[in-house]
Amino acid sequence: MKRAIITGVTGQDGSYLAELLLKKGYEVYGIIRRSSSFNTSRIDHLYQDPHNQPKLRLIYGDLTDGGNLSSVLNDTQPDEVYNLAAQSHVRVSFDQPIYTANTDALGTLRLLEALRMMKKPPRFYQASSSEMYGKVVETPQTERTPFCPRSPYACAKVYSHWQTVNYREAYGLFACNGILFNHESPRRGETFVTRKITRAATRIKEGLQDKLYLGNLEAKRDWGYAGDYVEAMQLMLQQDKPDDYVIATGQTYSVRQFLDEVFGYLDLDWHNYVVIDPKYFRPTEVDLLQGDASKARKVLGWKPTVDFKQLARMMTDADRNIARNERLVKEHNK
Ligand code: NAP
Ligand code: G4F
């Protein structure tokens, strides 16, 4: 039985990856941060087994604490480590650049150093990002497209990307970068634009709110489904040789088109509800991302199974259920 550690297990991708690895028969450990409130809602179904059998095991840890990472690795001796933990919000990274660099850049280095010291270092996956392409120099973007980061978040991810390559080349670690383009799901954090839209549109439909405040509607993203993307992460670590891969759908759509899709599905006209709030503009924006995942298709045999329309509808359906329940509770309490 393989043993894996996932950092960022309480996040969107961590929860899907934990599910996938457990399904494949892995023993899975998740690193979780101490929080003053519950932060495990995405993984509660994975460790609260009805027969009290621990399935996913949780260990306290933080990417800002190198000693802790070392002891977790030495105690568990995993075969594979997936580094998904990050301050992952691009807009927030402009407000908290140093914290973002500490977690997203130095955090990866702490982990790589801890791995390097091990007698038998596990295979390592680094969550790189299409955000690194920033002010893109070509479209579509491939593994060979130069990076031009446009945010503190992207700069930190570029640092981690190159450290991962360097530890592979200098110390022979089996270390891979997955350059993942935006991927979404019903478990997406509520402040990322897709989820913000599906949540607000469904609450508007249920009469729970009347406005949606957004920033730049013209930005274009290559949006895929998180459940598909975690499969690519696991596949990368099963290859004979470590390498870096772009994971994307190859299609790009604007925020405006996402609004059309979601509000249209609910028979609403978004123009009646959306208000532009400059608070959501970024000091520097990434205008267009569109990935070319040919290498992953060829080498990993990976391909996306959910397209833009299906993704928008899947997220809208899930949020409609939540909004409907919220309305019923409100009516009941009147
Ligand atoms: P997410 O939902 O924001 O999850 C981030 C996870 O990291 C959470 O579990 C969070 O814990 C944890 N975390 C944050 N700071 C930490 C620290 N200092 N120490 C330990 N854990 C920490 O992000 P996601 O969408 O699942 O993305 C997963 C990874 O892929 C991230 O590295 C992200 O930057 C990268 N990525 C995402 C996308 C995308 O479109 N989703 C695309 C490319 C790359 P809490 O739950 O306690 O906050
Ligand atoms: O949903 P977003 O916040 O995602 P962004 O900035 O592309 O970053 C996500 O994808 C990256 C991969 O490329 C990941 F590495 C990163 O961790 C994260 O998961 O914003 C998408 C676009 C942006 O252009 C933003 O300016 O939507 C625009 N936008 C317009 N109004 C908004 C809003 N974004 C947010 N979050 N909130 C708004 O109100």
Coordinates of C-alpha atoms and ligand atoms in Angstrom, one line a residue:
M1 CA 0.0 0.0 0.0
K2 CA 1.4 3.4 -0.9
R3 CA 1.5 6.2 1.7
A4 CA 1.0 9.8 0.7
I5 CA 1.1 13.2 2.5
I6 CA -1.0 16.1 1.2
T7 CA -0.3 19.6 2.4
G8 CA -3.3 21.9 1.9
V9 CA -5.7 18.9 2.4
T10 CA -8.5 21.2 3.7
G11 CA -8.5 23.2 0.4
Q12 CA -10.4 22.5 -2.8
D13 CA -7.8 20.4 -4.5
G14 CA -6.6 18.7 -1.3
S15 CA -10.1 17.3 -0.7
Y16 CA -10.4 15.9 -4.2
L17 CA -6.9 14.5 -4.2
A18 CA -7.4 12.8 -0.8
E19 CA -10.7 11.3 -2.1
L20 CA -8.9 10.0 -5.2
L21 CA -5.9 8.5 -3.4
L22 CA -8.1 6.8 -0.8
K23 CA -10.1 5.3 -3.7
K24 CA -6.9 4.0 -5.2
G25 CA -6.0 2.3 -1.9
Y26 CA -3.4 4.7 -0.6
E27 CA -2.9 5.4 3.1
V28 CA -3.4 9.2 3.2
Y29 CA -2.1 11.7 5.7
G30 CA -3.2 15.3 5.5
I31 CA -1.4 18.3 7.0
I32 CA -3.8 20.8 8.5
R33 CA -3.3 24.2 10.2
R34 CA -4.6 24.9 13.6
S35 CA -7.6 27.2 13.3
S36 CA -9.8 28.9 15.8
S37 CA -12.8 27.7 13.9
F38 CA -13.5 24.4 12.0
N39 CA -11.6 24.3 8.7
T40 CA -12.3 20.7 7.7
S41 CA -15.7 21.0 6.0
R42 CA -14.4 19.8 2.6
I43 CA -12.9 16.6 4.1
D44 CA -15.3 15.8 7.0
H45 CA -16.8 13.0 4.9
L46 CA -13.3 11.4 4.5
Y47 CA -12.3 11.0 8.1
Q48 CA -15.6 10.6 9.8
D49 CA -16.0 6.9 8.9
P50 CA -19.3 5.4 10.2
H51 CA -17.4 2.4 11.6
N52 CA -14.9 4.6 13.3
Q53 CA -12.1 3.4 11.0
P54 CA -9.7 6.3 10.5
K55 CA -9.4 6.7 6.7
L56 CA -7.7 10.1 6.2
R57 CA -5.3 10.8 9.0
L58 CA -4.8 14.5 9.9
I59 CA -1.6 15.9 11.4
Y60 CA -1.1 19.5 12.5
G61 CA 1.5 21.3 10.4
D62 CA 2.3 24.6 8.6
L63 CA 4.6 25.5 5.7
T64 CA 6.1 28.3 7.8
D65 CA 7.4 25.7 10.3
G66 CA 10.3 23.8 8.8
G67 CA 11.1 21.7 11.9
N68 CA 7.5 20.5 12.0
L69 CA 7.6 19.5 8.3
S70 CA 10.7 17.5 8.9
S71 CA 9.3 15.6 11.9
V72 CA 6.0 14.9 10.1
L73 CA 8.0 13.4 7.1
N74 CA 10.3 11.4 9.3
D75 CA 7.4 10.1 11.4
T76 CA 5.3 9.0 8.5
Q77 CA 7.9 8.0 5.8
P78 CA 5.6 8.6 2.9
D79 CA 6.1 7.4 -0.7
E80 CA 4.6 10.5 -2.2
V81 CA 4.2 14.1 -1.0
Y82 CA 1.8 16.5 -2.7
N83 CA 2.4 20.2 -1.8
L84 CA -0.9 21.9 -2.4
A85 CA -0.8 24.3 0.6
A86 CA -0.6 28.0 -0.3
Q87 CA -2.0 31.4 0.3
S88 CA -3.7 30.9 -3.1
H89 CA -5.6 34.2 -3.6
V90 CA -3.9 36.4 -6.1
R91 CA -5.7 39.7 -5.0
V92 CA -4.9 39.0 -1.4
S93 CA -1.2 38.5 -2.3
F94 CA -1.0 42.2 -3.1
D95 CA -2.1 42.9 0.5
Q96 CA 0.0 40.2 2.1
P97 CA 3.1 39.8 -0.1
I98 CA 5.5 38.8 2.6
Y99 CA 3.2 36.2 4.2
T100 CA 2.5 34.9 0.7
A101 CA 6.2 34.6 -0.1
N102 CA 6.9 32.9 3.2
T103 CA 4.2 30.2 2.6
D104 CA 4.2 29.9 -1.2
A105 CA 7.9 30.3 -1.9
L106 CA 9.9 29.6 1.3
G107 CA 7.3 27.0 2.4
T108 CA 8.1 24.9 -0.6
L109 CA 11.9 25.3 0.0
R110 CA 11.4 24.1 3.6
L111 CA 9.6 21.1 2.4
L112 CA 12.3 20.3 -0.3
E113 CA 15.0 20.7 2.3
A114 CA 13.2 18.3 4.6
L115 CA 12.9 15.8 1.7
R116 CA 16.5 16.1 0.7
M117 CA 17.6 15.1 4.3
M118 CA 15.6 11.9 4.2
K119 CA 17.3 8.6 3.6
K120 CA 14.8 7.6 1.0
P121 CA 13.1 10.8 -0.2
P122 CA 9.5 10.4 -1.4
R123 CA 8.3 11.5 -4.8
F124 CA 7.3 15.2 -4.7
Y125 CA 4.5 17.1 -6.5
Q126 CA 4.5 20.9 -6.5
A127 CA 1.4 22.9 -7.2
S128 CA 2.7 25.3 -9.9
S129 CA 0.3 27.7 -11.5
S130 CA -0.7 29.2 -14.9
E131 CA -0.6 32.5 -13.0
M132 CA 3.2 32.3 -13.5
Y133 CA 2.7 33.2 -17.2
G134 CA 1.3 36.5 -16.2
K135 CA 1.8 39.0 -19.0
V136 CA 1.8 36.2 -21.5
V137 CA 4.4 36.1 -24.3
E138 CA 2.6 33.6 -26.4
T139 CA -0.8 31.8 -26.6
P140 CA -1.5 29.1 -25.9
Q141 CA 1.0 28.6 -23.1
T142 CA 3.1 25.4 -22.9
E143 CA 5.8 24.0 -20.6
R144 CA 8.3 26.0 -22.7
T145 CA 6.5 29.4 -22.5
P146 CA 8.6 31.9 -20.4
F147 CA 7.1 33.1 -17.2
C148 CA 6.3 36.8 -16.6
P149 CA 4.7 36.9 -13.2
R150 CA 2.3 39.8 -12.4
S151 CA 1.6 39.4 -8.7
P152 CA 3.4 38.6 -5.4
Y153 CA 1.5 35.2 -5.6
A154 CA 2.9 34.5 -9.1
C155 CA 6.4 35.5 -8.1
A156 CA 6.3 33.1 -5.1
K157 CA 5.1 30.3 -7.3
V158 CA 7.8 30.9 -9.9
Y159 CA 10.4 30.6 -7.1
S160 CA 8.9 27.3 -5.9
H161 CA 8.7 26.1 -9.5
W162 CA 12.4 26.7 -10.1
Q163 CA 13.4 25.3 -6.7
T164 CA 11.6 22.1 -7.6
V165 CA 13.4 21.9 -10.9
N166 CA 16.7 22.6 -9.1
Y167 CA 16.2 20.0 -6.4
R168 CA 15.4 17.5 -9.2
E169 CA 18.6 18.3 -11.1
A170 CA 21.0 18.9 -8.2
Y171 CA 19.9 16.2 -5.8
G172 CA 18.1 13.7 -8.0
L173 CA 14.8 14.1 -6.3
F174 CA 11.8 12.7 -8.1
A175 CA 10.1 16.2 -8.2
C176 CA 7.4 17.3 -10.6
N177 CA 5.7 20.7 -11.2
G178 CA 2.1 20.6 -12.3
I179 CA 1.4 23.9 -14.1
L180 CA -2.3 23.9 -13.5
F181 CA -4.6 26.4 -15.2
N182 CA -7.6 27.6 -13.2
H183 CA -9.8 24.8 -12.0
E184 CA -13.1 25.1 -10.2
S185 CA -15.8 23.0 -8.5
P186 CA -18.6 23.2 -6.1
R187 CA -15.9 23.1 -3.4
R188 CA -14.1 26.2 -4.8
G189 CA -13.4 28.9 -2.2
E190 CA -16.3 31.4 -2.2
T191 CA -14.0 34.4 -3.0
F192 CA -12.7 33.2 -6.3
V193 CA -14.7 34.6 -9.2
T194 CA -16.5 31.5 -10.5
R195 CA -17.8 30.5 -7.1
K196 CA -18.6 34.1 -6.1
I197 CA -20.8 34.3 -9.2
T198 CA -22.6 30.9 -8.8
R199 CA -23.2 31.6 -5.2
A200 CA -24.5 35.1 -5.7
A201 CA -26.6 34.2 -8.8
T202 CA -28.4 31.3 -7.0
R203 CA -28.9 33.5 -3.9
I204 CA -30.4 36.2 -6.1
K205 CA -32.7 33.6 -7.7
E206 CA -33.9 32.5 -4.3
G207 CA -34.5 36.1 -3.2
L208 CA -31.7 36.2 -0.7
Q209 CA -29.6 39.0 -2.2
D210 CA -30.0 41.6 -4.9
K211 CA -26.5 42.7 -6.0
L212 CA -23.2 41.1 -7.0
Y213 CA -20.0 43.3 -6.7
L214 CA -17.3 42.3 -9.1
G215 CA -14.0 43.7 -10.6
N216 CA -12.6 43.1 -14.1
L217 CA -15.1 41.3 -16.3
E218 CA -12.8 41.1 -19.4
A219 CA -10.1 38.8 -18.0
K220 CA -10.0 35.4 -19.7
R221 CA -9.3 32.2 -18.1
D222 CA -8.9 28.5 -19.1
W223 CA -11.3 27.0 -16.5
G224 CA -11.4 23.3 -15.9
Y225 CA -12.8 20.9 -13.2
A226 CA -10.8 20.3 -10.1
G227 CA -11.8 16.6 -10.0
D228 CA -10.1 16.1 -13.3
Y229 CA -7.0 18.0 -12.4
V230 CA -6.1 16.0 -9.3
E231 CA -5.9 12.9 -11.4
A232 CA -3.1 14.5 -13.4
M233 CA -1.2 15.2 -10.1
Q234 CA -1.3 11.5 -9.2
L235 CA -0.3 10.4 -12.7
M236 CA 2.8 12.7 -12.7
L237 CA 4.2 10.8 -9.7
Q238 CA 3.7 7.4 -11.3
Q239 CA 5.9 8.0 -14.4
D240 CA 9.4 6.6 -14.9
K241 CA 11.0 10.1 -15.0
P242 CA 10.1 13.2 -13.1
D243 CA 9.0 16.1 -15.3
D244 CA 6.8 19.3 -15.5
Y245 CA 3.4 19.3 -17.2
V246 CA 0.8 21.9 -18.2
I247 CA -2.8 20.9 -17.2
A248 CA -5.5 22.8 -19.0
T249 CA -8.6 22.5 -21.1
G250 CA -7.3 24.5 -24.1
Q251 CA -10.4 26.7 -24.1
T252 CA -10.6 30.3 -22.7
Y253 CA -13.6 32.3 -21.6
S254 CA -14.0 35.8 -20.0
V255 CA -15.6 36.5 -16.6
R256 CA -18.4 38.1 -18.6
Q257 CA -19.0 34.8 -20.5
F258 CA -19.1 33.0 -17.2
L259 CA -21.8 35.5 -16.0
D260 CA -23.8 34.9 -19.2
E261 CA -23.6 31.2 -18.7
V262 CA -24.7 31.1 -15.1
F263 CA -27.3 33.8 -15.1
G264 CA -28.7 32.5 -18.4
Y265 CA -29.0 29.0 -16.9
L266 CA -31.1 30.6 -14.1
D267 CA -33.2 32.7 -16.6
L268 CA -31.8 35.9 -15.2
D269 CA -30.1 38.9 -16.8
W270 CA -26.9 39.6 -14.9
H271 CA -26.8 43.3 -16.1
N272 CA -29.7 43.9 -13.6
Y273 CA -27.6 42.7 -10.6
V274 CA -23.9 43.1 -11.2
V275 CA -22.1 46.3 -10.0
I276 CA -18.5 47.0 -10.8
D277 CA -16.5 47.7 -7.6
P278 CA -12.9 49.0 -8.2
K279 CA -12.0 47.3 -4.9
Y280 CA -11.7 44.1 -6.8
F281 CA -9.4 45.4 -9.5
R282 CA -5.8 44.3 -9.2
P283 CA -2.7 46.6 -9.4
T284 CA -1.6 44.4 -12.3
E285 CA -3.9 42.0 -14.1
V286 CA -3.4 38.7 -16.0
D287 CA -5.5 39.3 -19.1
L288 CA -5.5 36.0 -20.9
L289 CA -4.7 32.4 -20.0
Q290 CA -5.1 29.5 -22.3
G291 CA -3.1 26.3 -21.9
D292 CA -1.8 23.6 -24.2
A293 CA -1.8 20.3 -22.4
S294 CA -0.6 18.2 -25.3
K295 CA 2.3 16.9 -23.4
A296 CA 0.1 15.7 -20.5
R297 CA -2.3 14.1 -23.0
K298 CA 0.6 12.3 -24.7
V299 CA 2.8 11.2 -21.8
L300 CA 0.2 10.9 -18.9
G301 CA -2.8 9.9 -21.1
W302 CA -4.7 12.7 -19.2
K303 CA -7.6 14.7 -20.6
P304 CA -10.3 16.9 -19.1
T305 CA -13.8 15.4 -18.9
V306 CA -15.8 18.6 -18.0
D307 CA -16.2 21.5 -20.3
F308 CA -17.0 25.2 -19.5
K309 CA -20.8 24.9 -19.8
Q310 CA -20.9 21.7 -17.7
L311 CA -18.6 23.2 -15.1
A312 CA -20.8 26.4 -14.8
R313 CA -23.9 24.3 -14.5
M314 CA -22.4 21.8 -12.0
M315 CA -21.4 24.7 -9.7
T316 CA -24.7 26.5 -10.2
D317 CA -26.8 23.4 -9.4
A318 CA -24.7 22.8 -6.2
D319 CA -25.1 26.4 -5.1
R320 CA -28.8 26.4 -5.9
N321 CA -29.3 23.6 -3.4
I322 CA -27.4 25.5 -0.8
A323 CA -29.4 28.7 -1.5
R324 CA -32.7 26.9 -1.5
N325 CA -31.9 25.4 2.0
E326 CA -30.9 28.8 3.2
R327 CA -34.2 30.3 2.1
L328 CA -36.2 27.5 3.7
V329 CA -34.4 27.9 7.0
K330 CA -35.0 31.6 6.8
E331 CA -38.7 31.1 6.1
H332 CA -39.0 28.6 8.9
N333 CA -37.5 31.0 11.4
K334 CA -39.8 33.9 10.5
Ligands
NAP1 P1 -7.2 26.5 -1.6 O1 -8.6 26.0 -1.7 O2 -7.0 28.0 -1.2 O3 -6.4 25.7 -0.5 C1 -5.2 26.0 0.1 C2 -4.8 25.1 1.2 O4 -3.5 25.5 1.7 C3 -5.8 25.1 2.4 O5 -5.9 23.8 2.9 C4 -5.1 26.0 3.4 O6 -5.5 25.7 4.7 C5 -3.7 25.6 3.2 N1 -2.7 26.5 3.7 C6 -2.6 27.9 3.4 N2 -1.5 28.4 4.0 C7 -0.9 27.4 4.7 C8 0.3 27.3 5.5 N3 1.0 28.3 5.8 N4 0.6 26.0 5.9 C9 -0.1 25.0 5.7 N5 -1.2 25.0 4.9 C10 -1.6 26.2 4.4 O7 -6.4 26.2 -2.9 P2 -6.7 25.2 -4.1 O8 -7.5 25.9 -5.1 O9 -7.1 23.9 -3.5 O10 -5.2 25.1 -4.8 C11 -4.3 24.1 -4.3 C12 -2.9 24.5 -4.7 O11 -2.8 24.7 -6.1 C13 -2.5 25.9 -4.2 O12 -1.1 25.8 -4.0 C14 -2.7 26.9 -5.3 O13 -1.9 28.0 -5.2 C15 -2.4 26.0 -6.5 N6 -3.1 26.3 -7.7 C16 -4.5 26.4 -7.7 C17 -5.2 26.6 -8.9 C18 -6.7 26.6 -9.0 O14 -7.2 27.1 -10.0 N7 -7.4 26.2 -8.0 C19 -4.5 26.7 -10.1 C20 -3.1 26.6 -10.1 C21 -2.4 26.3 -8.9 P3 -6.8 26.4 5.4 O15 -8.0 25.6 4.9 O16 -6.6 26.2 6.8 O17 -6.9 27.8 4.9
G4F2 O1 -11.0 33.6 -9.6 P1 -9.8 34.5 -9.5 O2 -9.5 35.1 -8.2 O3 -8.6 33.5 -9.9 P2 -7.1 33.9 -10.4 O4 -6.7 35.2 -10.0 O5 -7.0 33.6 -11.9 O6 -6.2 32.8 -9.6 C1 -6.7 31.5 -9.4 O7 -6.1 30.7 -10.5 C2 -4.7 30.7 -10.5 C3 -4.3 29.8 -11.8 O8 -4.1 30.7 -12.8 C4 -4.2 30.0 -9.2 F1 -2.9 29.8 -9.2 C5 -4.7 30.8 -8.1 O9 -4.3 30.1 -6.8 C6 -6.2 30.9 -8.1 O10 -6.8 29.7 -7.9 O11 -9.9 35.6 -10.6 C7 -10.0 35.3 -12.0 C8 -10.3 36.6 -12.7 C9 -9.2 37.7 -12.4 O12 -8.8 38.2 -13.6 C10 -9.9 38.7 -11.6 O13 -9.4 40.0 -11.7 O14 -11.5 37.2 -12.3 C11 -11.3 38.6 -12.1 N1 -12.3 39.0 -11.2 C12 -13.3 40.0 -11.5 N2 -14.0 40.2 -10.4 C13 -12.5 38.7 -9.9 C14 -13.5 39.4 -9.4 N3 -11.8 37.8 -9.1 C15 -12.2 37.7 -7.8 N4 -11.5 36.8 -7.0 N5 -13.2 38.4 -7.3 C16 -13.9 39.3 -8.1 O15 -14.9 40.0 -7.6

